[in-house]
Coordinates of C-alpha atoms in Angstrom, one line a residue:
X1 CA 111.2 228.9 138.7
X2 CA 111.1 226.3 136.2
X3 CA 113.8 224.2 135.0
X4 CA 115.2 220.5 134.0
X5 CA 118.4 220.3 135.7
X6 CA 119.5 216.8 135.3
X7 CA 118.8 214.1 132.3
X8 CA 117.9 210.1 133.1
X9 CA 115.6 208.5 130.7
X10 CA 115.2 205.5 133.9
X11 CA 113.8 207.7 137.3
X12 CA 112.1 211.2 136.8
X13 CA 112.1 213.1 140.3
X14 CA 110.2 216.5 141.0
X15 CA 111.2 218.5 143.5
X16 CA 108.6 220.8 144.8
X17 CA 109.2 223.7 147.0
X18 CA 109.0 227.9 147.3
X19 CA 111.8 228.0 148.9
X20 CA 114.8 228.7 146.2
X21 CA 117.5 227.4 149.1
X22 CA 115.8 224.4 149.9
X23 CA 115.6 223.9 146.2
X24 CA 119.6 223.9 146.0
X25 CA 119.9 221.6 148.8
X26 CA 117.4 218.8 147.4
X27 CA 119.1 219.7 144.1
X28 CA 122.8 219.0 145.4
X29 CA 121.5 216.2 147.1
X30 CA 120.2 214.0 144.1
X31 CA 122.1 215.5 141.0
X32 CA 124.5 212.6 140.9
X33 CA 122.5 209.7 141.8
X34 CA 121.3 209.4 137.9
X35 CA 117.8 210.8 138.3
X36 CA 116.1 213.3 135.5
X37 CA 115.5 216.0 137.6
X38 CA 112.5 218.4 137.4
X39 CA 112.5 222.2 139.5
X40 CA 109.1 223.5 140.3
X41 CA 108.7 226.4 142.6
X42 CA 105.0 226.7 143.1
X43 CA 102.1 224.3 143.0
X44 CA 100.7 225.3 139.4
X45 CA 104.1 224.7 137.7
X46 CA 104.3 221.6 139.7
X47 CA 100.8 220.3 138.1
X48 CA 102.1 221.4 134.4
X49 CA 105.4 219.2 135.2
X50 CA 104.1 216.5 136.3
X51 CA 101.2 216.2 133.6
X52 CA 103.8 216.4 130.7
X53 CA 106.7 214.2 132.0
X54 CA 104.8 211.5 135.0
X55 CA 107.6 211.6 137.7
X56 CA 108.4 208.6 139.3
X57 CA 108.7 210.5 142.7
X58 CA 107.4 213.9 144.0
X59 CA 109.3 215.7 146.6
X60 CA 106.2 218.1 147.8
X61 CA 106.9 221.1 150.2
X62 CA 103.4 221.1 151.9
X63 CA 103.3 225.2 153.3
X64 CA 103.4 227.1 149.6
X65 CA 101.8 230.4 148.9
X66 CA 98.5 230.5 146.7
X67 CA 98.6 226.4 146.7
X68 CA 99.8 224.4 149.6
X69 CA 101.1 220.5 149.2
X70 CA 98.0 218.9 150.1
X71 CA 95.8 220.9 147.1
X72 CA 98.8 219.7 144.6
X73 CA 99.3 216.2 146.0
X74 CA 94.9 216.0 145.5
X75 CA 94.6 217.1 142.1
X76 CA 97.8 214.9 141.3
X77 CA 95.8 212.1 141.9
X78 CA 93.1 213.3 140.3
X79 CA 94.5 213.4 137.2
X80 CA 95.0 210.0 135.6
X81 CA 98.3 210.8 133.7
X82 CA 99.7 211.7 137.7
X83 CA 97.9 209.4 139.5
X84 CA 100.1 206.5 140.0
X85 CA 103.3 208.8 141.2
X86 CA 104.9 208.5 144.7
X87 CA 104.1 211.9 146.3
X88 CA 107.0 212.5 149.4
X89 CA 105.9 215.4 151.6
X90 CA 108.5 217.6 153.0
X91 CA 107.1 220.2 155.8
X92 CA 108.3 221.2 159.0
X93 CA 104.9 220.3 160.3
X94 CA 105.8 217.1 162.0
X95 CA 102.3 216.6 164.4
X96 CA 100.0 214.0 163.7
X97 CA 97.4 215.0 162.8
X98 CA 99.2 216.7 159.4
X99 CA 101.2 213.2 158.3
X100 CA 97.4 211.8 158.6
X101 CA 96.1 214.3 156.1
X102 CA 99.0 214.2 153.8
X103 CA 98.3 210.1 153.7
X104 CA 94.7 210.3 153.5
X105 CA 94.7 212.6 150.0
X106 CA 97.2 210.1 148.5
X107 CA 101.0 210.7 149.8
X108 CA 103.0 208.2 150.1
X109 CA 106.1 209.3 152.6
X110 CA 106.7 212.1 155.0
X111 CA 110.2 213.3 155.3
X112 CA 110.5 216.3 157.9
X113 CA 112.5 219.3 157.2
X114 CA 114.9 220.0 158.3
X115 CA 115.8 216.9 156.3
X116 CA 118.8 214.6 155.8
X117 CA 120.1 214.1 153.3
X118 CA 121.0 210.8 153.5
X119 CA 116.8 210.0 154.1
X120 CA 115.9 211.9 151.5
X121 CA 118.4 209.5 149.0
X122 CA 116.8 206.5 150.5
X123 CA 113.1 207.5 150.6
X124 CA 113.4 208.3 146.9
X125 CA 115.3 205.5 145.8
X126 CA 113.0 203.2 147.5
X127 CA 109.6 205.1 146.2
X128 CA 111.5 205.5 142.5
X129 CA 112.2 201.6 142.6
X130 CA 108.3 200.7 144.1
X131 CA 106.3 203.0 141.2
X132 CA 109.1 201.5 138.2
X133 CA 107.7 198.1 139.2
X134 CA 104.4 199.2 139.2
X135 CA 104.3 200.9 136.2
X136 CA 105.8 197.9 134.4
X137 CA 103.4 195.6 135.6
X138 CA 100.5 197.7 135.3
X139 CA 102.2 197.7 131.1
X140 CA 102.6 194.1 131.5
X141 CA 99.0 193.6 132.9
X142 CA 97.5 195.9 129.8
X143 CA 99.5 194.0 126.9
X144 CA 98.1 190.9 128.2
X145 CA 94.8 192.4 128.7
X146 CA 95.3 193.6 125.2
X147 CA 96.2 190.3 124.5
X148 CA 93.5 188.2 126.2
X149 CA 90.3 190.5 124.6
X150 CA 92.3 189.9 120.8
X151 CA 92.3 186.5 121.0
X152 CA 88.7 186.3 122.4
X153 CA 87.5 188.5 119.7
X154 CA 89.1 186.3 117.4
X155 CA 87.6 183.5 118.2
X156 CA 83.8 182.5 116.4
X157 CA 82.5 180.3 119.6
X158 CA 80.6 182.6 122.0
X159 CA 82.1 182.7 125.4
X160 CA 80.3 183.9 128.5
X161 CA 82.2 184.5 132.2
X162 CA 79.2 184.2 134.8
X163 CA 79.1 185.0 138.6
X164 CA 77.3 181.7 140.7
X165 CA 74.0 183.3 140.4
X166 CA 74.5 183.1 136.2
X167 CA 74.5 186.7 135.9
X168 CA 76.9 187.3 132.7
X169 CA 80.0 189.4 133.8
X170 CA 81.4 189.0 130.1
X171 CA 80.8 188.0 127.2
X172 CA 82.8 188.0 123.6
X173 CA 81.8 189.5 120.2
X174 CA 80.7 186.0 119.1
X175 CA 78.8 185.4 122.1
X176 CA 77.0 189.0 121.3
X177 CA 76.6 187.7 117.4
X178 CA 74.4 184.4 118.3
X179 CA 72.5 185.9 120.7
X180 CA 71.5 188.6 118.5
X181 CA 72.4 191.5 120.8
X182 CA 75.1 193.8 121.5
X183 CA 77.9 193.2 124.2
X184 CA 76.5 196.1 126.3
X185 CA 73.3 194.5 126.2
X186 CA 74.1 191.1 127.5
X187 CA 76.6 192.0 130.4
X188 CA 74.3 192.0 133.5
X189 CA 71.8 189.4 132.3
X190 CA 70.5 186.2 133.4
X191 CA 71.8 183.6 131.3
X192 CA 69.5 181.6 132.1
X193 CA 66.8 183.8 131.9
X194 CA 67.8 185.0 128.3
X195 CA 69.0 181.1 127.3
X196 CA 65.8 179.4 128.8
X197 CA 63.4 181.6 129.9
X198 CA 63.5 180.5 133.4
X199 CA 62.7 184.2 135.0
X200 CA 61.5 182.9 138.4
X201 CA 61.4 179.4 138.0
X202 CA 64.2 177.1 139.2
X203 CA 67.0 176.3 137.5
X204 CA 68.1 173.5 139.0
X205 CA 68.0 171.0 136.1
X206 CA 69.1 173.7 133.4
X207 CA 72.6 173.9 131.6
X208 CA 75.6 174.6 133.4
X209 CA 73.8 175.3 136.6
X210 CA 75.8 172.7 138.2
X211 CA 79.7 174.4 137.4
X212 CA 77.9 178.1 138.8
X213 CA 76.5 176.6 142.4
X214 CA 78.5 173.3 142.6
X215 CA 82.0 173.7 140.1
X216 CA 80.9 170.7 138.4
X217 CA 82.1 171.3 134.5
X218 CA 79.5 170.0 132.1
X219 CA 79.7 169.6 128.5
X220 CA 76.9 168.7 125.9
X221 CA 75.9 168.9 122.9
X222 CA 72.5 169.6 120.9
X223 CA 70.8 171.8 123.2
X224 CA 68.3 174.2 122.5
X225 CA 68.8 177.7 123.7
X226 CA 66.9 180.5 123.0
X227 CA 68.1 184.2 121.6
X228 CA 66.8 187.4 122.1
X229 CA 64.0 187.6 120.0
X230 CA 62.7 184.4 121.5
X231 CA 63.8 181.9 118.4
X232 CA 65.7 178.7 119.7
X233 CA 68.9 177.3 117.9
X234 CA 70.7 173.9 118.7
X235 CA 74.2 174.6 120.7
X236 CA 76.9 172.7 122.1
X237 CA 78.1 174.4 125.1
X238 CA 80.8 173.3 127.9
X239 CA 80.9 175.2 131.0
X240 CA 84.1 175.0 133.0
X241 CA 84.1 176.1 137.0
X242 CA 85.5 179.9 138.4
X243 CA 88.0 179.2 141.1
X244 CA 90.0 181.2 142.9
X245 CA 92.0 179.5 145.6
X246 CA 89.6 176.5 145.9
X247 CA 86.6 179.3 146.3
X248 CA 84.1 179.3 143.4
X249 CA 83.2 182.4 141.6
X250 CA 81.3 180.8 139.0
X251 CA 82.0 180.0 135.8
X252 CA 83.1 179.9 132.4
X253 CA 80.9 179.0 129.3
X254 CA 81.8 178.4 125.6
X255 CA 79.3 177.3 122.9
X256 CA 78.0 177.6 119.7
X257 CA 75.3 177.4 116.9
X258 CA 75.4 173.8 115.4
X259 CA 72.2 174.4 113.3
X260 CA 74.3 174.6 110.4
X261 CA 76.8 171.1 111.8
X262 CA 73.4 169.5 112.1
X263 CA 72.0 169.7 108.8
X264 CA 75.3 168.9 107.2
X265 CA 75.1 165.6 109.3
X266 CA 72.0 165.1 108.7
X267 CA 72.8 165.5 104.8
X268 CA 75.7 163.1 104.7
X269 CA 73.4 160.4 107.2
X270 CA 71.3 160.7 104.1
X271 CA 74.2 160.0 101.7
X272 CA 75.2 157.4 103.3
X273 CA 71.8 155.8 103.3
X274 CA 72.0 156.0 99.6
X275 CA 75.7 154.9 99.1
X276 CA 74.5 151.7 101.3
X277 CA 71.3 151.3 99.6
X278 CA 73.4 151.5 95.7
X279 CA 75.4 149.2 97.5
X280 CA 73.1 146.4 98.7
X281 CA 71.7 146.7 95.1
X282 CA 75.0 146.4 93.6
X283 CA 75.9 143.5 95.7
X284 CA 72.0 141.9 95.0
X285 CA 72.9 142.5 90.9
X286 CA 75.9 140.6 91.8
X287 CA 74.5 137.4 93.1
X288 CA 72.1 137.1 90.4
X289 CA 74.8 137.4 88.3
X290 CA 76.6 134.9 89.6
X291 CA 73.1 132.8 90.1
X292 CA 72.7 133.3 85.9
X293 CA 76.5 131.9 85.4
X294 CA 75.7 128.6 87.5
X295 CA 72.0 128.1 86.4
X296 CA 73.3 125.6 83.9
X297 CA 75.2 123.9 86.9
X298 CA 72.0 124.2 88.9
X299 CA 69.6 122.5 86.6
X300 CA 71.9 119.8 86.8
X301 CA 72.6 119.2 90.7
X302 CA 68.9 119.6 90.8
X303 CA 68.0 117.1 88.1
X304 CA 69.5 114.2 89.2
X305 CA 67.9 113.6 92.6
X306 CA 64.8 114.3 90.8
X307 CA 65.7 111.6 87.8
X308 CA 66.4 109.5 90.9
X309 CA 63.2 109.8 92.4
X310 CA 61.6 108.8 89.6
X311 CA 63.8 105.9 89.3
X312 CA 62.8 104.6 92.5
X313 CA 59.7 105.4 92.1
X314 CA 58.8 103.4 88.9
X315 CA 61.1 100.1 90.6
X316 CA 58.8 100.8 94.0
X317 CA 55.4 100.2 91.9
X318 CA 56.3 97.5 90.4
X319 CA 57.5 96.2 93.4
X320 CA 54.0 96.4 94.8
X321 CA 52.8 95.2 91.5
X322 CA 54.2 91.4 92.5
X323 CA 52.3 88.9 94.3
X324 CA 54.1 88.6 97.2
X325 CA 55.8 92.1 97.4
X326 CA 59.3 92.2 99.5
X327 CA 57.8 95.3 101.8
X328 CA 61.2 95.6 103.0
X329 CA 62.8 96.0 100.2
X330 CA 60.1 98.9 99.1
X331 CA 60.6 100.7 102.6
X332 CA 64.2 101.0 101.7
X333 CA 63.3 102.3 97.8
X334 CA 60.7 104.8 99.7
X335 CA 64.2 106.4 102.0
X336 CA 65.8 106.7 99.0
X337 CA 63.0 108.6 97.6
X338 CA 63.2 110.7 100.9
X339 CA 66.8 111.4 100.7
X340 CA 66.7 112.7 97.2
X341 CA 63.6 114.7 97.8
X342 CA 66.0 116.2 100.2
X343 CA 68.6 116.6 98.7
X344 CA 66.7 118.4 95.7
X345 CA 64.7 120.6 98.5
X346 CA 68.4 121.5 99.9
X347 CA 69.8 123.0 96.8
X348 CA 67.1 125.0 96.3
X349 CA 67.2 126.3 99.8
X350 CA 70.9 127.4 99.2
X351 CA 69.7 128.9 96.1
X352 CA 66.6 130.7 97.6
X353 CA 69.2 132.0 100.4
X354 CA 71.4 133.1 98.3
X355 CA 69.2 135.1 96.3
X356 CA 67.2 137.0 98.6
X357 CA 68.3 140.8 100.0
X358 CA 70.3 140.5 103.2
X359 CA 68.3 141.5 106.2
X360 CA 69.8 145.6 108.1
X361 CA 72.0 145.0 110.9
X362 CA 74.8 141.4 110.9
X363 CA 74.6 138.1 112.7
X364 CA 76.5 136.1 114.9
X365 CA 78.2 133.4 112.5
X366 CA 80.2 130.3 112.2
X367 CA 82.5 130.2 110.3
X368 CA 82.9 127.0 109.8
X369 CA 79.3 126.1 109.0
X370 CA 79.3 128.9 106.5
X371 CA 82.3 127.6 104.6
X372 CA 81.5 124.3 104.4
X373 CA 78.0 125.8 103.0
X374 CA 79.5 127.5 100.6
X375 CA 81.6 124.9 99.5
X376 CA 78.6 122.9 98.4
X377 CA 77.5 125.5 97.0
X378 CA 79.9 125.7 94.6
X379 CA 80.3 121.9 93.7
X380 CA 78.3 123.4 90.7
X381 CA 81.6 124.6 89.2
X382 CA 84.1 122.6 90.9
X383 CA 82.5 119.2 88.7
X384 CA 85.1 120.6 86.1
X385 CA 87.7 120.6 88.7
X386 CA 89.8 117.4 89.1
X387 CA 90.9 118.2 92.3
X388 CA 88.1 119.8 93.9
X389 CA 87.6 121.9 97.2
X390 CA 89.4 121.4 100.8
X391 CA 88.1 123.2 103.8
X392 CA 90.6 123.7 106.8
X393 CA 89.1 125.4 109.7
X394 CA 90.8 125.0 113.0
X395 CA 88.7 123.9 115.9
X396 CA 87.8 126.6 118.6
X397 CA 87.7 129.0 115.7
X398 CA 85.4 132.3 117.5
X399 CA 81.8 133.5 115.6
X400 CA 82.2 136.4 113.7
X401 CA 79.8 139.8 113.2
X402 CA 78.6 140.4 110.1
X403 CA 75.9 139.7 107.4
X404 CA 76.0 135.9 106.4
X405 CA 74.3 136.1 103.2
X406 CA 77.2 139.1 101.9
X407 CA 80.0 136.9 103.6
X408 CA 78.9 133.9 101.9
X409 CA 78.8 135.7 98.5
X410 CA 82.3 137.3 98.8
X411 CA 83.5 133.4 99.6
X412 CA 82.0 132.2 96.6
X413 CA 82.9 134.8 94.1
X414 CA 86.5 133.7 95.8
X415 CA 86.2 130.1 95.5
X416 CA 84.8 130.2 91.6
X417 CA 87.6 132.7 90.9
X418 CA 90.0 129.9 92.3
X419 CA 88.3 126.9 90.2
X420 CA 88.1 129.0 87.1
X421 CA 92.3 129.7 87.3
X422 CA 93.0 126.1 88.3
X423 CA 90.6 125.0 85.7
X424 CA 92.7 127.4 83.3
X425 CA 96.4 125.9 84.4
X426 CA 94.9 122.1 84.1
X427 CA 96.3 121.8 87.4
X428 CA 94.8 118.8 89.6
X429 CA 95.6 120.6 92.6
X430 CA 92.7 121.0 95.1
X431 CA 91.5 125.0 96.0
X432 CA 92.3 125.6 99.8
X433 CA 89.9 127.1 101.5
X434 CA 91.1 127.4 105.0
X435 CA 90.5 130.3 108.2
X436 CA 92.6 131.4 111.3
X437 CA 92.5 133.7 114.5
X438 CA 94.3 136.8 113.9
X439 CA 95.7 138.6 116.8
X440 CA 92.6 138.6 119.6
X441 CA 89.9 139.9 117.5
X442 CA 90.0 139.0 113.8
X443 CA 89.0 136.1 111.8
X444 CA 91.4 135.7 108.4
X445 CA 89.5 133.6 105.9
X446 CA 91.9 132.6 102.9
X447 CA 91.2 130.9 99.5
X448 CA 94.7 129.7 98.1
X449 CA 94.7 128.5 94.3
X450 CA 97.7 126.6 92.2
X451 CA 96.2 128.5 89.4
X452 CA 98.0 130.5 86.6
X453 CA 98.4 133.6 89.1
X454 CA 98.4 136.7 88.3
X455 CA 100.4 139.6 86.5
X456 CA 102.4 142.3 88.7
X457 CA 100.4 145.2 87.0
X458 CA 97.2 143.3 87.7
X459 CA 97.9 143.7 91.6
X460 CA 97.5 147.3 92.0
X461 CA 93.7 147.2 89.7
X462 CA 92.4 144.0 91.3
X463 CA 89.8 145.6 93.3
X464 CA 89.2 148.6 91.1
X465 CA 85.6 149.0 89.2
X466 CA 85.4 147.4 85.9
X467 CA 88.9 146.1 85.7
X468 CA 89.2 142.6 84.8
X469 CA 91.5 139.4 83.5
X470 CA 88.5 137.8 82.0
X471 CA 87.8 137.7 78.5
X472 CA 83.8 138.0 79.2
X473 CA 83.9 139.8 83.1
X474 CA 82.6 143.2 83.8
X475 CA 85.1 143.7 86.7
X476 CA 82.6 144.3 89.3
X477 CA 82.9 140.9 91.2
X478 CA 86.2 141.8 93.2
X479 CA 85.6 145.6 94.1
X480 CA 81.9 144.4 95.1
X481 CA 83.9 141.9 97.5
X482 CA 85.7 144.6 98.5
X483 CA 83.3 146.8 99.4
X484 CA 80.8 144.3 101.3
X485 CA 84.1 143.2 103.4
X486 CA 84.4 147.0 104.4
X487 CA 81.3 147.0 105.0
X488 CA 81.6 144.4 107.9
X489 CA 84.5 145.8 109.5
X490 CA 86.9 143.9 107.8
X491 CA 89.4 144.2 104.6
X492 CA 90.0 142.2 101.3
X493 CA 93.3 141.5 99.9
X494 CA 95.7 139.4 97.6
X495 CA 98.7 137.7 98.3
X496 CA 101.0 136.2 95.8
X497 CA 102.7 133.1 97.1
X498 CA 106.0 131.7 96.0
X499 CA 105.0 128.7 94.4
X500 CA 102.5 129.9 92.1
X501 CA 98.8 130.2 91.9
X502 CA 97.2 132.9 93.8
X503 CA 96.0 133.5 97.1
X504 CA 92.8 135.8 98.4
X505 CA 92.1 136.5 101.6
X506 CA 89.4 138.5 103.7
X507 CA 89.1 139.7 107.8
X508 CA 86.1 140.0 109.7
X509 CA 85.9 141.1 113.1
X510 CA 84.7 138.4 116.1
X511 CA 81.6 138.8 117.5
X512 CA 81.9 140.5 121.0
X513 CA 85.9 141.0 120.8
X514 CA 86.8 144.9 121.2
X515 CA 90.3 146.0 119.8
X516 CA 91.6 147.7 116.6
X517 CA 89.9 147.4 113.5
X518 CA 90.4 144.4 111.3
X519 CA 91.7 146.7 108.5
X520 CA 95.2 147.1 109.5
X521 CA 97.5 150.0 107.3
X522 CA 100.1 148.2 106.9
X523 CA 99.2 144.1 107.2
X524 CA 102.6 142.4 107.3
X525 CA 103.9 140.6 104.6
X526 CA 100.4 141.4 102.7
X527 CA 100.1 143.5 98.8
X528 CA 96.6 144.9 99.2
X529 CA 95.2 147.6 96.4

């Protein structure tokens, strides 16, 4: 006899038994408590049931003809797709030794005949309850299973799970694809016989050693691992501990294959190498530019002290020529001789320094020395200038990094653009040349002009390539200025102030201060290109 008696898509329940009127009683016993109900009436028609529909709960009579209970209740948990159901025993045998049997092949209750019927309701609600909760977990645990071995498939870093002893317990498709072997291959090997060839030899000192024997999670970058075939790649790897309640089970490793990140960085180092280099010619074409627009100057700061000197040098002979020469008199011709001498020998110093290609790597510097420097420096152009240069520096101001010869030539091409549009206004109003702390960590050097100023559309291509208000200019003075300033750290900008004239002004870090950079996104009250 073989027959569905009852419909409930929540709890199946098969109910077992050779007896036709025990049948009818388990039957009448469960029909209304909303369980799908399956008849069986020997063991083989049992098996077929419960391979096509995977009760929840198997009432089993144990004493059948041609198959007892405890041969069904076996090869139901033999059978994968039976496995997992909650077999209930119903016999009449009610010793010992029988219940231990009926648990030791798989059963999970014992109800004695003759039964109640109020136990049976119980025991199968209970069982039908237990396996539903199981069943769904055991789902729940595949999807995320499912879910887990998707995502590590998905992603291209290799990842290895290792036992303490670095045997690989798991390892992901892109672990497999690096190495150069198949998943099978790997699972059960040393890694650190495969990645370093240590077969017998300590490991102590290797890669993530220290998270499989001590949970210590490491992390580095640019090591050499070996594959397969014995060829070594670069890899960054970081190794995080196995713990299970505080007890370590080794651990957890995900790398990678930088040989490809290392030659791209090697490839933009180079770049940059050359974008410097272009630059540090770029700024050197600069100064000599500027040196070929103030030669004229030059030859004349450096002919005077030499027309003086020979001056004094033609009133010191004849001097000595007299009878009784006044020997203090010619000692004090002969200083003046030394003083011009020096002088001469100092503009050609500033000149020489000026000229020649900045040395790699910056220098502690004063600012005020340096701008004061500069300043005579440029008394070349500012002899057209009725009103000259002023230098305000407070006192206290802190050193600053960066290279002295490119900070000086940004402060000059600033201080000559501020003559020239002075110059241009006929405005007797001196250039200002002043700097000031900025925050903790930033030096703000400004060069303020009562010049003509400049146009709003000019603003935005001030510090562009080859743009330029001058009738003769190639436009390279300001974004060279620019780009040295950058170059040190700092930013370059323009300001236009309310009464006129223009104002420029640079930032350079101070020497030993830490903080944010001195090139700020949004500088208050500041109009920078």
């Amino acid at each position: 006899m073989t027959e569905v008696v009852s419909e409930n898509s929540e709890v199946t329940v098969l109910l077992v038994d050779d007896n036709p009127q025990n049948l009818k009683v388990l039957y009448e016993t469960l029909k209304d408590k909303g369980y799908r109900l399956l008849i069986a009436n020997e063991g083989d028609k049992a098996l077929d049931l419960a391979h096509r529909h995977q009760p929840e709960v198997i009432l089993l009579d144990i004493m059948m003809p041609d198959m007892d209970g405890y041969e069904v209740c076996e090869r139901l948990k033999a059978d994968p797709e039976t496995a997992d159901c909650a077999v209930v025993f119903l016999s009449a045998l009610d010793d010992l030794q029988a219940k231990v049997r009926g648990f030791s092949l798989g059963g999970a209750d014992y109800i004695s005949k003759p039964f109640q019927s109020q136990e049976v309701i119980a025991r199968v609600k209970t069982h039908a309850r237990v396996i539903r909760l199981e069943r769904e977990l055991q789902a729940r645990n595949r999807e995320l299973q499912g879910d887990q071995t998707r995502i590590l498939n998905s992603i291209s870093e290799g990842i290895y799970g290792l036992d303490e002893n670095g045997v690989i317990e798991f390892a992901n498709p892109a672990a497999a694809a690096i190495l150069g072997s198949p998943v099978d291959a790997i699972i059960g090997c040393n890694f650190f016989e495969i990645h370093f060839a240590a077969v017998g030899e300590d490991t102590g000192g290797l890669p993530v050693h220290g998270t499989c024997r001590q949970g210590v999670a490491e992390s580095q970058r640019n090591i050499r691992m070996l594959r397969t075939d014995g060829s070594g790649f670069p890899a960054e790897y970081r190794s995080t501990p196995k713990l299970d309640d505080d007890e370590l089970h080794g651990a957890v490793v995900v790398f990678r294959d930088i040989t490809a990140e290392l030659e791209s960085e090697a490839a933009l180092e180079e770049a940059r190498e050359l974008v410097q280099e272009q630059r540090d010619q770029l700024a050197h074409a600069s100064r000599l530019t500027t040196m070929g627009e103030m030669a004229a100057g030059f030859a004349h700061e450096v002919n005077q002290p030499l027309t003086a000197i020979t001056n004094y040098a033609r009133v010191s002979k004849r001097m000595m020529g007299k009878e009784t020469p006044d020997l203090g008199l010619i000692g004090e011709t002969l200083d003046k001789i030394e003083a011009q001498s020096h002088r001469a020998s100092e503009i050609i110093r500033r000149i020489r320094r000026f000229m020649k290609k900045p040395a790699t790597g910056k220098e502690i510097i004063s600012m005020p020395a340096l701008l004061e420097d500069t300043r005579q420096f440029a008394e070349v152009d500012m002899r057209n200038n009725e009103g000259g240069i002023e230098v305000a520096v407070p006192e206290g101001l802190p050193d600053v990094l960066a290279d002295p010869i490119q900070v000086q030539q940004v402060a000059l091409n600033l201080i000559r653009n501020a003559l020239e549009a002075t110059r241009s206004s006929g405005s007797a109003t001196p250039v200002e040349v002043s700097a000031s702390l900025v925050g903790s960590h930033c030096v703000r050097v400004q060069v303020r002009d009562y010049g003509v100023g400049l146009s709003a559309d000019a603003e935005d291509k001030l510090f562009l390539p080859f743009y330029t208000t001058k009738d003769e200019g190639m436009g390279i003075g300001l974004a060279t200025c620019r780009s040295l300033i950058q170059a040190q750290g700092g930013d370059i900008g323009f300001e236009r102030p309310q009464d006129g004239g223009a104002c420029f002004f640079f930032t350079l870090p101070v020497a030993g201060a830490e903080g944010a950079p001195c090139r700020p996104d949004n500088p208050p009250d500041t109009r920078e290109d």
